[in-house]
Amino acid sequence: RRGEKKGDSTLHVLPVHAPGEVRTVCTMPDGLSQLAWSPDGRWLAFVSRTRDERYEAKDVSWQAPRKIERYLSRVNGEDWIFDRPAHVYVVAADGTGAPRNLTPGAFQHDGIAWLGDSSGVITSAMRHDTWDIDLANDLYVVSLDNDESDEGVRRITAGDGDYKLASVSPDGSRVAFIGYDDTRTMSQNEKVGILPTDAEGANAEQISWISTGLDRTFACMQAWQPPVWLDDTTLIATAEDRGDQQLFRLTTDGSADPVALTSGAITVSGYDAEGGTVATVRQSIERPAELFVNDVQRTNLTDEIASKTFGWEKFTVPCTDGSDEIDAWIMRPADFDESTTYPVLLNVHGGPFTQYGEYFFDEAQMQAAAGFVVVMGNPRGGSGRHQGWGWSILGPKHPAQPGSGWGTVDVEDVLAIIDGALDRYPFCDRERVGMLGGSYGGFMATWLAGKHGDRFRAFCSERAVNNLVSEEWSSDIATFFKMEHGVSHVEDEEEYIARSPVRFADDIDRPMLIIHSEEDWRCPIAQAEELWIALRLRGKPVDFYRFPGENHELSRSGSPVHRMQRAEIILDWFTEHLA
């Protein structure tokens, strides 16, 4: 933003080979992102929201009412989106023309991959009437000269899966992407697929899935980006693997299993390639991201931070049913003395389909710096393992992949992790163990407090799901939970009630810290209010902090002041209750 009115976002170009003036290409009223330069250098494409005229009113009291016709009309961190859909725009790179909307209308679009001849782009979108019910996400080729008639829009895939993060081959003939072919469940190891760019309505069986030799997810939370082509026969992409996140080489004909190009206790959180050179961004638990080129570290921006951080030790514990082993980690506290004991904080991640692992995690660092032993692990239901691991806690009534449901083997695994740590590491004080988690981890905190409270001294339930019934109709992803539990709350309310930890409130007798954001649309603040009222009516020990102006991402991208206050609240509270 340079000298424009407040709220505008501006796009600029500037010369890099010689001195010169910065040139303003365009100004957009509602932000812009996902910038992509056309291969011929003439065009810049980007994604921006197209606002309804109601947003031009001088204040909300003058805005027309919203007519809501679909689910998923409001998104955490974005607010209302159905009346300001994300569209693909294109503008001349020399700044000689106004931005042109290639995808006008009601549908949302995400991602931009230019065709090799610069005649159009490939983007992902849900451009069909039942998108909010079947949740199918397709790849589309959009011509550069498309207009509102949509004659220049061609669907590549068949509406039978979730296909996204596209990348066009050097010769322009094929598109690689990441996705899965069954929208009945969210917990899936997403794969790398390939299709010809001239395909029309190709179904999942016509897609060449080239990553199936590695049963891990290629949709990585720490590197949400498309595959990158090395040449017309190979490409690279990252996959999660038991806490690590490595870069893999894949053959485009699927003739060989994916081959790891990196190794060790690291997370590759960014990558690109050009002219035979591969650049990666890598991080570890002790060091934030640094740039590597062909395995040689080229930056040392985080040396000062790394000198003050703590490492951790990985260990495994068996599942209680003997079916597998669980990955876990322990971090020793500041000024560690092997001869003494320390209070312990057990962290449980959200998701549930994600993983803890070998990346810089500020939560663990601050807890260790405050004098706590930090324990965390990846129970069943998470990512980074084989597909059956992720599916294990789908609902028992799930039509595609029935599992044991939330609050079953995942709870067993969490308890196995803390028991394994206490048994293995004598510096852990068994009498001073606290537990905390956010979102699904908050669900676990409330569940453990009600069902296994005698195992812990205190709990922190943050941005939690406490009542699955009300969560299913109030969340910004309302109706998604059927994909996890197998039935909707209107089909089987008892299934949702049985897995709602707030029903155990009467059994919670350990101190509970509740933290929630007032603009959290993923897990609306009523989830916290219901738990707080239930505990207070029963005279239970509970503290409740509400953060104004924050959403579900408070701990990750909240305001600096609020993030500091949240950290202080958590550390001070556990210091008091685990003394």
XYZ file of C-alpha atoms in Angstrom:
579
model
C 0.000 0.000 0.000
C 1.547 3.258 -1.053
C -0.397 6.461 -0.592
C -3.773 4.909 -1.342
C -6.887 5.281 0.755
C -7.222 3.121 3.851
C -8.387 -0.399 3.026
C -7.101 -0.418 -0.553
C -4.424 -2.892 -1.628
C -2.083 -1.881 -4.428
C 0.004 -3.967 -6.813
C 3.380 -2.671 -7.979
C 6.256 -3.730 -10.201
C 9.821 -2.510 -10.037
C 12.982 -3.247 -12.000
C 15.514 -5.593 -10.396
C 18.409 -5.459 -12.873
C 18.853 -1.680 -12.768
C 17.630 1.322 -10.794
C 14.169 2.549 -11.667
C 10.843 3.786 -10.402
C 8.230 1.611 -8.777
C 5.178 1.448 -11.031
C 1.652 0.991 -9.644
C -0.189 -1.610 -11.710
C -3.575 -1.555 -10.004
C -5.516 -0.860 -6.828
C -8.053 -3.310 -5.364
C -10.588 -2.436 -2.649
C -10.602 -5.824 -0.896
C -7.045 -7.114 -0.941
C -5.189 -9.277 -3.437
C -3.153 -12.459 -3.146
C -1.711 -15.450 -5.037
C 0.111 -13.249 -7.553
C 1.253 -15.141 -10.666
C 3.192 -13.722 -13.646
C 2.286 -15.130 -17.074
C 5.008 -17.088 -18.907
C 5.199 -14.458 -21.642
C 5.650 -11.699 -19.037
C 2.706 -9.641 -20.290
C 0.165 -10.340 -17.571
C -0.212 -10.578 -13.821
C -2.992 -12.738 -12.400
C -4.152 -12.602 -8.814
C -7.071 -13.472 -6.553
C -9.198 -10.735 -5.024
C -12.649 -10.519 -3.494
C -15.436 -8.861 -5.489
C -17.673 -7.010 -3.086
C -21.434 -6.628 -3.286
C -22.678 -3.050 -3.513
C -23.908 -3.265 0.089
C -20.306 -2.682 1.170
C -20.426 0.765 -0.381
C -22.981 1.922 2.210
C -21.638 4.507 4.638
C -22.142 2.117 7.604
C -23.867 -1.171 8.412
C -27.124 0.566 9.355
C -27.527 1.422 5.668
C -26.644 -2.014 4.312
C -29.307 -4.183 2.734
C -30.086 -7.453 4.559
C -28.228 -10.581 3.490
C -30.249 -13.405 1.992
C -28.482 -16.609 2.986
C -29.007 -19.477 0.544
C -26.006 -21.743 1.089
C -23.876 -23.214 3.840
C -20.312 -21.935 4.282
C -21.333 -18.325 3.715
C -19.115 -17.003 6.484
C -15.513 -18.051 7.141
C -13.309 -17.650 10.197
C -10.901 -14.761 9.712
C -12.691 -13.543 6.564
C -16.231 -12.915 7.849
C -18.945 -12.947 5.155
C -17.716 -14.292 1.826
C -20.793 -15.220 -0.212
C -21.381 -11.557 -1.034
C -17.676 -10.930 -1.703
C -16.501 -14.075 -3.520
C -12.834 -14.614 -4.362
C -12.283 -14.213 -8.119
C -9.347 -14.527 -10.467
C -8.285 -11.198 -11.974
C -5.743 -10.377 -14.656
C -4.018 -7.079 -15.375
C -1.383 -5.951 -17.872
C 2.034 -6.123 -16.210
C 3.009 -2.741 -17.633
C 0.120 -1.064 -15.814
C -1.560 0.167 -18.996
C -5.005 -1.272 -18.305
C -7.538 -1.898 -15.548
C -7.821 -5.298 -13.820
C -10.259 -7.650 -15.519
C -12.318 -10.266 -13.647
C -11.966 -13.649 -15.373
C -14.395 -15.497 -13.087
C -17.304 -13.163 -12.228
C -20.333 -14.520 -10.413
C -21.217 -16.152 -7.131
C -18.535 -18.854 -6.999
C -15.286 -18.841 -5.003
C -11.943 -19.490 -6.707
C -8.532 -20.375 -5.315
C -5.122 -20.834 -6.854
C -3.613 -19.725 -10.162
C -1.501 -21.797 -12.572
C -0.795 -20.226 -15.961
C -1.090 -22.287 -19.140
C 2.199 -22.597 -20.979
C 1.148 -20.303 -23.829
C -0.225 -17.610 -21.457
C -3.684 -18.016 -22.991
C -5.369 -18.665 -19.652
C -5.061 -20.052 -16.146
C -6.060 -23.128 -14.178
C -7.828 -22.503 -10.902
C -9.839 -24.557 -8.424
C -13.454 -23.766 -7.658
C -16.841 -25.125 -6.679
C -18.794 -23.876 -9.705
C -21.872 -26.101 -9.426
C -25.228 -25.672 -7.721
C -24.774 -28.334 -5.021
C -21.215 -27.422 -4.026
C -22.088 -26.637 -0.401
C -23.731 -30.062 -0.004
C -21.443 -32.434 -1.900
C -18.281 -30.302 -1.246
C -16.766 -31.264 -4.600
C -13.957 -28.953 -5.685
C -12.848 -29.002 -9.321
C -10.073 -27.713 -11.548
C -11.061 -25.293 -14.312
C -9.249 -23.846 -17.291
C -10.212 -20.190 -17.668
C -9.397 -18.432 -20.919
C -7.750 -15.042 -20.755
C -10.558 -13.611 -22.855
C -13.375 -15.094 -20.775
C -16.332 -12.816 -20.123
C -19.531 -13.114 -18.106
C -20.933 -15.704 -20.521
C -18.511 -18.278 -19.061
C -17.863 -19.681 -22.527
C -14.167 -19.479 -21.707
C -14.427 -21.715 -18.629
C -13.789 -25.459 -18.987
C -13.999 -27.982 -16.157
C -11.141 -30.472 -16.208
C -12.338 -32.767 -13.418
C -15.663 -34.518 -12.892
C -17.031 -33.192 -9.605
C -16.200 -36.396 -7.741
C -13.470 -35.168 -5.391
C -11.503 -32.255 -3.990
C -8.840 -31.163 -6.477
C -6.660 -28.089 -5.918
C -3.113 -26.624 -5.861
C -2.542 -26.938 -9.592
C 0.788 -26.669 -11.432
C 1.255 -26.816 -15.237
C 4.078 -28.833 -16.815
C 6.918 -27.056 -18.668
C 5.566 -28.196 -22.039
C 2.074 -27.033 -21.081
C 0.406 -30.358 -21.810
C -0.365 -31.569 -18.275
C -1.421 -30.248 -14.921
C -0.297 -31.682 -11.580
C -2.373 -31.070 -8.487
C -3.123 -32.308 -4.977
C -6.425 -33.785 -3.878
C -8.549 -36.767 -3.019
C -11.425 -38.572 -4.663
C -13.995 -39.147 -1.903
C -15.632 -36.109 -0.300
C -17.456 -38.174 2.298
C -14.562 -37.826 4.742
C -12.144 -35.020 5.554
C -9.437 -37.163 7.159
C -7.564 -38.299 4.069
C -4.014 -38.668 2.903
C -4.209 -36.353 -0.095
C -2.399 -37.476 -3.248
C -0.582 -35.951 -6.193
C -2.483 -36.388 -9.455
C -1.870 -35.551 -13.112
C -4.241 -34.818 -16.012
C -3.836 -33.438 -19.526
C -4.632 -29.721 -19.613
C -7.099 -30.409 -22.435
C -9.088 -32.873 -20.304
C -12.806 -32.353 -19.879
C -14.670 -33.721 -16.868
C -12.133 -36.440 -16.043
C -13.255 -38.610 -13.152
C -11.066 -39.981 -10.379
C -10.380 -43.207 -12.282
C -9.020 -41.240 -15.234
C -6.597 -39.300 -13.045
C -3.034 -40.591 -12.883
C -2.330 -40.707 -9.133
C 1.466 -40.715 -8.991
C 2.109 -40.627 -5.229
C 0.289 -43.778 -4.113
C 3.572 -45.543 -3.407
C 3.827 -43.399 -0.269
C 0.797 -43.605 2.024
C 1.198 -40.120 3.481
C -0.598 -36.836 2.909
C 0.852 -34.400 0.379
C -1.488 -31.615 1.559
C 0.870 -30.315 4.226
C -0.145 -27.764 6.828
C 3.411 -26.402 6.931
C 3.778 -26.084 3.127
C 0.403 -25.526 1.491
C 1.605 -25.183 -2.086
C 1.328 -26.887 -5.485
C 3.810 -29.464 -6.759
C 6.753 -28.028 -8.715
C 7.864 -29.526 -12.035
C 11.587 -30.285 -12.410
C 11.082 -31.212 -16.072
C 8.370 -32.886 -18.119
C 8.918 -36.246 -16.409
C 9.520 -35.421 -12.727
C 8.198 -33.085 -10.094
C 8.651 -32.392 -6.389
C 6.222 -32.043 -3.494
C 6.290 -32.342 0.289
C 4.642 -35.013 2.440
C 4.224 -35.364 6.200
C 5.918 -38.374 7.750
C 5.789 -39.111 11.477
C 6.561 -35.574 12.570
C 8.968 -34.831 9.728
C 7.979 -33.087 6.514
C 10.276 -34.031 3.659
C 10.588 -33.079 0.005
C 9.962 -35.939 -2.417
C 10.681 -36.470 -6.105
C 7.885 -38.104 -8.098
C 7.835 -39.501 -11.601
C 4.974 -38.234 -13.733
C 4.152 -41.699 -15.064
C 3.975 -43.142 -11.546
C 6.494 -45.836 -12.470
C 8.474 -45.372 -9.251
C 7.590 -44.689 -5.647
C 8.244 -41.159 -4.338
C 11.896 -40.668 -3.358
C 12.870 -38.423 -0.449
C 15.258 -35.619 -1.417
C 15.686 -34.380 2.164
C 16.116 -36.175 5.456
C 16.519 -35.677 9.152
C 14.423 -34.077 11.881
C 13.223 -31.164 9.758
C 10.157 -29.665 8.157
C 10.449 -28.458 4.558
C 7.978 -25.579 4.634
C 8.608 -24.163 1.153
C 10.213 -25.246 -2.110
C 10.817 -24.249 -5.719
C 12.990 -25.324 -8.629
C 14.397 -23.810 -11.803
C 17.137 -24.842 -14.209
C 18.119 -27.894 -12.192
C 18.415 -25.948 -8.943
C 16.124 -26.795 -6.048
C 15.530 -24.245 -3.303
C 13.872 -25.178 -0.017
C 12.907 -23.475 3.184
C 13.632 -25.707 6.176
C 12.960 -25.424 9.861
C 13.413 -27.523 12.963
C 12.188 -27.409 16.515
C 15.229 -25.315 17.491
C 15.387 -23.015 14.484
C 12.803 -21.124 12.418
C 12.949 -21.203 8.640
C 16.193 -20.817 6.686
C 16.845 -20.955 2.937
C 18.695 -23.901 1.383
C 19.815 -24.214 -2.236
C 20.646 -27.760 -3.389
C 21.103 -28.843 0.258
C 23.445 -25.959 1.089
C 22.200 -23.522 3.729
C 22.333 -20.008 2.274
C 20.893 -17.906 5.111
C 21.562 -17.602 8.832
C 18.769 -15.246 9.789
C 17.736 -17.132 12.900
C 21.097 -17.705 14.608
C 20.215 -15.459 17.539
C 16.865 -17.146 18.066
C 18.382 -20.610 17.728
C 20.926 -19.797 20.427
C 18.088 -19.343 22.905
C 15.790 -22.217 21.978
C 15.344 -25.711 23.378
C 15.577 -29.024 21.571
C 13.431 -32.013 22.191
C 13.760 -35.762 22.271
C 11.532 -38.040 20.245
C 10.232 -41.249 21.762
C 7.502 -43.759 20.973
C 4.920 -45.549 23.077
C 2.749 -48.511 22.064
C -0.955 -48.137 21.407
C -2.877 -49.742 24.228
C -4.315 -52.338 21.851
C -0.848 -53.189 20.538
C -1.786 -52.278 16.970
C 0.948 -49.699 16.381
C 3.204 -47.178 18.093
C 2.638 -43.486 18.793
C 5.206 -40.780 18.080
C 5.836 -38.379 20.947
C 8.319 -35.689 21.985
C 9.628 -34.265 25.242
C 11.344 -30.916 25.756
C 13.371 -30.240 28.878
C 12.926 -26.888 30.647
C 15.301 -23.970 30.970
C 18.232 -24.448 33.373
C 17.538 -28.170 33.377
C 18.919 -30.221 36.256
C 18.646 -33.993 35.860
C 18.572 -34.474 39.641
C 15.363 -32.532 40.259
C 11.747 -32.801 39.082
C 9.645 -30.345 37.110
C 5.978 -29.657 36.397
C 4.773 -31.132 33.116
C 2.512 -29.693 30.407
C 0.914 -32.140 27.987
C -0.094 -30.471 24.700
C -2.694 -31.985 22.339
C -2.926 -30.629 18.802
C -6.055 -29.494 16.986
C -7.397 -30.782 13.720
C -7.619 -33.645 14.494
C -6.011 -34.353 11.092
C -2.652 -32.656 11.547
C 0.620 -33.441 13.297
C 3.126 -32.135 15.789
C 6.663 -32.536 14.613
C 10.041 -31.204 13.684
C 9.210 -27.548 13.151
C 9.693 -24.413 15.196
C 6.800 -24.352 17.656
C 6.694 -21.218 19.756
C 4.194 -22.732 22.205
C 6.620 -25.457 23.249
C 9.529 -23.009 23.434
C 7.722 -20.570 25.714
C 6.504 -23.355 28.015
C 10.009 -24.770 28.366
C 11.456 -21.296 28.930
C 8.958 -20.833 31.766
C 10.274 -23.947 33.544
C 7.896 -26.671 32.365
C 8.656 -30.046 30.853
C 6.756 -30.078 27.554
C 5.223 -33.306 26.241
C 3.304 -33.732 23.008
C 2.494 -36.461 20.526
C 0.442 -37.573 17.556
C -2.458 -39.806 18.589
C -4.607 -41.734 16.150
C -6.819 -39.543 13.995
C -3.949 -37.251 13.019
C -1.838 -36.983 9.874
C 1.736 -38.016 9.076
C 0.939 -41.722 9.125
C -0.833 -44.281 6.933
C -4.423 -43.612 5.885
C -5.934 -46.018 8.409
C -4.351 -43.995 11.208
C -6.189 -40.852 10.126
C -9.468 -42.691 9.614
C -9.358 -44.472 12.969
C -11.545 -41.937 14.840
C -14.180 -41.369 12.185
C -17.629 -42.077 13.575
C -18.771 -45.688 13.973
C -21.747 -44.907 11.718
C -19.619 -43.476 8.925
C -20.868 -44.823 5.571
C -17.421 -44.959 3.945
C -14.828 -45.568 6.669
C -16.363 -46.376 10.062
C -14.001 -45.881 13.002
C -14.312 -45.718 16.759
C -15.247 -42.016 16.950
C -13.825 -39.046 18.850
C -13.054 -39.681 22.503
C -12.004 -43.319 22.081
C -8.610 -44.533 20.814
C -7.428 -40.931 20.538
C -7.936 -40.518 24.283
C -6.211 -43.844 24.912
C -3.230 -42.682 22.868
C -2.986 -39.321 24.655
C -2.968 -41.068 28.016
C -0.384 -43.537 26.722
C 1.835 -40.608 25.708
C 1.785 -38.952 29.125
C 2.161 -42.288 30.928
C 5.110 -43.152 28.695
C 6.784 -39.840 29.473
C 6.234 -40.153 33.214
C 7.574 -43.704 33.245
C 10.602 -42.986 31.090
C 11.770 -39.617 32.373
C 12.232 -39.378 36.156
C 12.551 -35.584 36.056
C 8.803 -35.394 35.283
C 6.836 -34.726 38.485
C 3.846 -37.101 38.459
C 1.993 -34.916 40.927
C 2.275 -31.747 38.833
C 0.904 -32.518 35.381
C -1.234 -30.076 33.416
C -2.879 -30.508 30.046
C -3.819 -27.982 27.350
C -5.071 -27.921 23.794
C -6.926 -25.779 21.281
C -9.836 -26.493 18.918
C -9.987 -30.308 18.754
C -7.217 -30.174 21.358
C -9.618 -28.083 23.456
C -12.222 -30.801 22.971
C -9.661 -33.241 24.348
C -8.920 -30.964 27.309
C -12.580 -30.800 28.327
C -13.031 -34.532 27.692
C -9.995 -35.487 29.781
C -11.042 -33.109 32.559
C -14.417 -34.792 32.807
C -13.418 -38.420 32.220
C -9.806 -38.620 33.417
C -9.400 -35.607 35.671
C -7.606 -37.608 38.345
C -4.641 -37.969 35.965
C -3.970 -34.222 35.858
C -3.879 -31.290 38.233
C -5.157 -28.560 35.897
C -6.478 -28.039 32.355
C -6.599 -25.305 29.719
C -9.382 -25.656 27.129
C -8.814 -23.135 24.341
C -11.054 -22.306 21.328
C -12.633 -25.660 22.081
C -15.425 -27.770 20.668
C -17.461 -28.624 23.760
C -20.931 -29.319 22.347
C -20.857 -31.071 18.988
C -24.585 -30.540 18.459
C -24.436 -26.748 18.563
C -21.023 -26.744 16.841
C -22.542 -28.485 13.830
C -25.052 -25.721 13.179
C -23.134 -22.662 14.400
C -19.627 -23.161 12.997
C -18.439 -21.553 9.769
C -17.921 -25.125 8.530
C -21.357 -26.305 9.652
C -22.320 -29.548 7.844
C -18.628 -30.534 7.496
C -18.811 -32.581 10.672
C -20.897 -35.215 8.941
C -17.728 -36.053 7.036
C -16.027 -36.775 10.371
C -18.820 -38.403 12.361
C -20.671 -40.139 9.521
C -24.106 -38.716 10.238
C -25.463 -35.213 10.669
C -26.874 -33.957 13.960
C -30.391 -33.984 12.510
C -29.993 -37.611 11.420
C -28.628 -38.817 14.753
C -28.439 -36.196 17.479
C -27.566 -38.815 20.079
C -24.308 -39.577 18.287
C -23.289 -35.929 18.668
C -24.460 -35.702 22.266
C -22.510 -38.826 23.209
C -19.287 -37.232 21.927
C -19.819 -33.798 23.467
C -17.459 -33.343 26.430
C -19.618 -30.645 28.043
C -21.943 -33.408 29.233
C -19.183 -34.449 31.662
C -19.073 -31.009 33.295
C -20.475 -32.353 36.542
C -17.427 -34.615 36.859
C -14.862 -31.864 36.327
C -13.289 -31.039 39.678
C -9.828 -29.844 38.633
C -9.130 -26.165 37.872
C -10.085 -25.243 34.315
C -8.779 -22.310 32.294
C -10.993 -21.370 29.321
C -9.634 -19.104 26.565
C -11.685 -18.094 23.547
C -11.863 -15.384 20.881
C -15.026 -13.370 20.468
C -14.872 -13.444 16.648
C -14.110 -17.155 16.374
C -16.442 -18.514 13.700
C -14.815 -21.960 13.527
C -15.684 -22.766 17.137
C -18.025 -19.917 18.112
C -17.586 -18.461 21.566
C -20.844 -20.048 22.714
C -18.792 -23.249 22.962
C -16.753 -21.617 25.739
C -19.734 -19.869 27.317
C -21.627 -23.142 27.649
C -18.725 -24.821 29.442
C -18.084 -21.805 31.687
C -21.725 -21.529 32.734
C -21.999 -25.276 33.320
C -18.930 -25.236 35.578
C -19.818 -22.041 37.423
C -23.386 -23.192 38.131
C -21.855 -26.255 39.759
C -19.361 -24.207 41.762
C -16.370 -25.689 39.922
C -12.971 -23.919 39.801
C -12.880 -22.118 36.447
C -11.306 -19.004 34.904
C -12.594 -17.631 31.600
C -10.758 -15.154 29.330
C -12.386 -13.681 26.211
C -10.280 -11.936 23.579
C -12.066 -9.157 21.658
C -11.408 -8.671 17.957
C -9.721 -12.076 17.560
C -10.729 -15.238 15.720
C -9.823 -18.921 15.786
C -6.223 -18.090 14.859
C -5.417 -16.013 17.969
C -2.388 -18.080 19.008
C -0.932 -18.053 15.487
C -1.852 -14.716 13.921
C -3.581 -12.620 16.564
C -2.447 -9.113 17.378
C 0.999 -9.009 19.031
C -0.494 -7.530 22.215
C -3.145 -10.238 22.495
C -0.674 -13.011 21.741
C 1.591 -11.795 24.538
C -1.344 -11.477 26.949
C -2.562 -14.964 26.073
C 0.907 -16.431 26.676
C 1.211 -14.671 30.018
C -2.229 -15.872 31.121
C -1.433 -19.497 30.291
C 2.024 -19.545 31.850
C 1.021 -17.648 34.983
C -2.063 -19.813 35.459
C -0.202 -23.129 35.175
C 2.645 -21.799 37.320
C 0.096 -21.140 40.064
C -1.829 -24.393 39.719
C 1.150 -26.702 39.281
C 3.196 -25.138 42.071
